[in-house]
XYZ file of N, CA and C in Angstrom:
315
model
N -50.364 -3.128 38.669
C -49.297 -3.012 39.031
C -47.818 -3.290 37.604
N -47.334 -2.153 37.870
C -45.683 -2.006 37.010
C -44.775 -2.410 38.165
N -43.901 -3.838 37.654
C -42.729 -3.855 38.305
C -41.474 -3.331 37.625
N -40.797 -3.916 37.994
C -39.146 -3.152 37.673
C -38.584 -4.020 37.386
N -38.465 -5.153 36.993
C -37.796 -6.894 36.681
C -36.020 -6.688 36.601
N -35.457 -5.538 35.904
C -34.133 -5.611 35.640
C -33.685 -4.131 35.195
N -32.534 -4.240 35.162
C -31.257 -3.270 35.477
C -30.076 -3.179 34.128
N -29.761 -2.010 33.644
C -29.046 -2.056 32.883
C -27.770 -0.619 32.949
N -26.586 -0.936 32.849
C -25.460 -0.002 32.879
C -24.450 0.191 31.480
N -23.668 1.209 31.498
C -23.248 1.291 30.680
C -21.704 -0.143 31.337
N -20.916 -0.395 29.804
C -19.322 -2.000 30.459
C -19.161 -1.109 31.276
N -18.403 -1.948 32.341
C -17.943 -1.540 32.648
C -18.093 -0.203 33.949
N -19.399 0.637 33.811
C -20.317 1.277 35.268
C -19.950 1.135 36.655
N -19.734 1.918 37.022
C -19.577 1.666 38.563
C -21.677 1.310 38.621
N -21.027 0.310 39.729
C -23.260 -0.013 39.522
C -23.972 0.475 40.799
N -24.063 1.993 40.225
C -25.047 2.590 41.329
C -26.027 3.439 40.626
N -27.164 4.299 41.411
C -28.596 4.162 40.898
C -27.985 5.475 40.341
N -27.305 6.158 39.914
C -27.203 7.005 39.545
C -26.464 6.502 38.312
N -26.378 6.152 37.577
C -24.936 4.944 36.758
C -26.227 4.423 35.987
N -27.568 3.905 36.407
C -28.026 2.858 35.585
C -28.563 4.115 34.682
N -28.061 2.830 33.144
C -29.317 3.639 31.721
C -30.917 2.961 31.875
N -31.056 2.637 31.541
C -31.795 1.731 31.957
C -33.099 0.615 32.798
N -34.255 0.616 32.693
C -34.939 -0.035 33.819
C -35.739 -1.065 32.520
N -35.683 -2.261 32.944
C -37.125 -3.299 32.593
C -38.729 -3.036 33.800
N -39.493 -2.978 32.260
C -40.462 -2.958 33.142
C -41.842 -3.802 32.389
N -42.071 -4.084 33.556
C -43.195 -5.301 33.163
C -44.831 -4.721 33.612
N -45.527 -4.884 33.132
C -47.014 -4.471 34.556
C -47.754 -6.280 33.922
N -48.405 -6.292 34.994
C -49.451 -7.292 35.662
C -50.632 -7.220 34.582
N -51.723 -8.396 35.121
C -52.744 -8.261 33.802
C -53.950 -6.950 34.485
N -53.705 -6.663 35.466
C -54.464 -5.803 36.046
C -54.281 -4.142 35.991
N -52.979 -4.135 35.745
C -52.981 -2.532 34.713
C -53.474 -1.627 34.272
N -54.036 -0.688 34.116
C -54.281 -0.096 33.514
C -53.580 1.124 32.973
N -52.559 1.614 33.272
C -51.621 2.763 33.170
C -50.789 1.999 31.657
N -51.175 2.708 30.167
C -50.930 2.315 29.420
C -49.701 4.025 28.381
N -49.057 3.819 27.510
C -47.843 4.191 27.096
C -48.496 4.115 25.558
N -49.212 5.521 25.057
C -49.455 4.992 23.625
C -49.787 4.201 23.269
N -52.010 3.794 23.996
C -52.351 2.390 24.229
C -51.762 1.448 24.002
N -50.425 1.548 24.535
C -49.513 0.112 24.755
C -49.504 -0.153 25.739
N -49.093 -1.453 26.787
C -49.097 -2.072 28.124
C -47.474 -1.620 28.207
N -47.246 -1.169 29.195
C -45.510 -0.904 29.924
C -44.992 -2.059 30.226
N -44.284 -3.042 29.272
C -43.340 -3.815 29.170
C -42.323 -3.555 28.124
N -41.628 -3.843 28.752
C -39.733 -3.319 28.018
C -38.885 -2.813 28.689
N -38.115 -1.527 28.197
C -36.846 -0.684 28.651
C -36.960 -0.134 28.643
N -36.845 0.979 29.694
C -37.164 2.781 29.420
C -36.032 3.702 29.710
N -35.764 4.552 29.778
C -34.752 5.152 30.157
C -34.908 5.287 31.429
N -34.450 5.178 32.622
C -34.623 5.662 33.482
C -34.672 7.714 33.834
N -34.335 8.611 32.516
C -35.121 9.963 32.706
C -36.792 9.614 32.339
N -36.872 8.687 31.914
C -38.439 8.328 31.706
C -39.485 8.366 32.833
N -38.769 7.109 33.278
C -39.261 6.907 34.453
C -39.992 7.429 35.200
N -38.205 8.276 34.863
C -38.162 9.408 36.771
C -39.540 10.599 37.070
N -39.255 10.778 34.724
C -40.353 12.335 34.531
C -42.102 11.505 34.749
N -42.158 10.066 34.782
C -43.432 9.416 34.499
C -44.055 9.497 36.472
N -43.254 9.128 37.502
C -43.259 9.105 38.488
C -43.364 10.751 38.503
N -42.911 11.125 38.600
C -42.699 13.105 38.638
C -44.328 13.709 38.298
N -44.870 13.419 37.169
C -46.168 13.539 36.909
C -46.938 13.784 36.941
N -47.020 11.723 37.101
C -48.314 10.663 37.612
C -48.179 10.387 38.624
N -47.394 10.417 40.117
C -47.672 9.995 40.318
C -49.054 10.076 41.872
N -49.062 11.475 42.122
C -50.493 12.187 42.013
C -51.466 11.170 41.713
N -51.423 11.058 40.194
C -53.049 10.418 39.587
C -52.618 8.443 39.879
N -52.010 8.000 41.153
C -52.315 6.494 41.000
C -50.949 5.983 40.571
N -49.927 6.464 39.647
C -49.490 5.859 39.114
C -47.949 5.487 39.836
N -47.798 4.005 40.200
C -46.700 3.260 40.556
C -45.632 2.307 40.395
N -44.580 1.928 40.199
C -43.740 1.087 39.433
C -43.035 0.349 41.381
N -42.878 -0.568 41.328
C -42.752 -1.413 42.783
C -41.741 -2.751 42.456
N -40.728 -2.391 42.467
C -39.501 -3.483 42.419
C -40.091 -4.627 42.268
N -40.041 -5.779 41.600
C -40.705 -7.297 41.839
C -39.384 -8.568 42.268
N -39.660 -7.475 43.681
C -38.875 -8.071 45.177
C -39.366 -8.043 46.589
N -39.119 -9.090 46.915
C -39.554 -9.066 48.510
C -38.936 -7.860 48.660
N -38.820 -6.404 49.647
C -40.213 -5.996 50.012
C -41.358 -5.572 49.034
N -41.026 -6.148 47.893
C -41.880 -5.174 47.233
C -41.795 -3.841 47.447
N -40.784 -2.619 46.970
C -40.409 -1.412 47.506
C -41.093 -0.898 46.425
N -41.474 0.428 47.030
C -41.654 1.693 45.468
C -41.023 2.400 44.863
N -40.298 2.603 43.748
C -39.996 3.803 42.937
C -39.910 4.705 43.931
N -38.879 5.536 43.498
C -39.191 7.524 43.239
C -38.286 7.860 43.030
N -39.025 9.043 42.095
C -37.862 10.431 41.139
C -37.158 10.727 42.641
N -36.131 11.243 42.071
C -35.059 11.377 42.992
C -34.172 12.168 41.910
N -33.431 13.594 42.289
C -32.178 14.889 41.236
C -30.896 15.331 42.128
N -30.281 14.795 42.035
C -29.048 15.493 42.482
C -27.581 15.631 41.659
N -27.182 16.417 41.904
C -26.565 17.598 41.288
C -27.304 17.446 39.792
N -28.981 17.362 39.020
C -28.865 17.490 37.625
C -29.822 16.517 36.739
N -28.543 15.863 37.993
C -29.172 14.124 37.424
C -29.969 13.115 37.782
N -31.055 13.120 37.159
C -32.211 13.176 37.211
C -32.119 10.854 37.085
N -32.600 10.095 38.748
C -33.118 9.112 38.338
C -33.934 8.661 39.483
N -33.626 6.886 39.595
C -34.652 6.579 40.302
C -34.668 5.322 41.238
N -35.278 5.250 42.301
C -34.549 4.335 43.820
C -35.903 3.992 44.371
N -35.358 3.078 44.573
C -36.410 2.111 45.777
C -36.310 3.205 47.040
N -37.843 3.551 47.618
C -37.786 4.023 49.124
C -37.181 2.541 49.970
N -36.137 3.924 50.406
C -35.307 2.912 51.767
C -36.159 1.809 52.555
N -35.376 0.441 53.145
C -36.429 0.009 53.903
C -34.417 -0.439 54.937
N -35.155 -1.201 55.738
C -34.021 -1.424 56.118
C -32.790 -2.677 55.758
N -33.040 -2.900 54.409
C -31.819 -3.481 53.961
C -30.910 -2.346 53.465
N -28.964 -2.633 53.842
C -28.327 -1.818 53.023
C -28.300 -1.100 51.976
N -28.826 -2.221 50.593
C -27.982 -1.771 49.422
C -29.818 -1.738 48.976
N -29.840 -0.757 48.616
C -30.995 -0.480 47.169
C -31.321 -0.900 46.457
N -33.315 -1.259 46.597
C -33.924 -3.019 46.605
C -32.979 -2.723 44.882
N -33.536 -1.399 44.447
C -33.683 -2.233 42.763
C -32.492 -2.199 42.359
N -31.179 -2.220 42.797
C -29.245 -2.118 42.251
C -29.553 -4.216 42.852
N -30.329 -4.939 43.619
C -30.593 -5.911 43.389
C -31.057 -6.817 42.839
N -31.750 -6.112 41.549
C -32.447 -6.222 40.037
C -31.414 -7.119 39.073
N -31.761 -8.010 38.550
C -30.669 -8.745 37.470
C -30.257 -7.539 36.162
N -29.197 -7.402 36.264
C -28.259 -6.371 35.694
C -27.684 -7.172 34.351
N -27.954 -5.557 33.360
C -27.437 -6.352 32.031
C -26.426 -4.863 31.667
N -24.944 -5.276 30.795
C -24.626 -4.189 30.561
C -24.869 -3.677 28.983
N -24.837 -2.764 28.598
C -24.877 -2.141 27.372
C -24.116 -1.920 26.851
N -23.194 -1.614 25.148
C -22.225 -0.854 24.694
C -22.333 0.446 25.321
């Protein structure tokens, strides 16, 4: 399984799903999906993750938030902005936004 473990925003940005810049991903030892023959592990742009989920979801490509209840990420587009979010559950705040967040210059 591939997990989202962190998110980054531009410095002083309002922290919304749309304003996420990059998402930190890590794959467990059982994961077979790779990028250029390398294990998925590191920071990736939200647009790249959106594209991967859109193009490979039907082939079984999944990413989950590494927090209970391990919600799956889904690609979303709103007013031309491509981003991802955790599938909605009973909590008020999207689970992706609950991950540790970092600032980028």
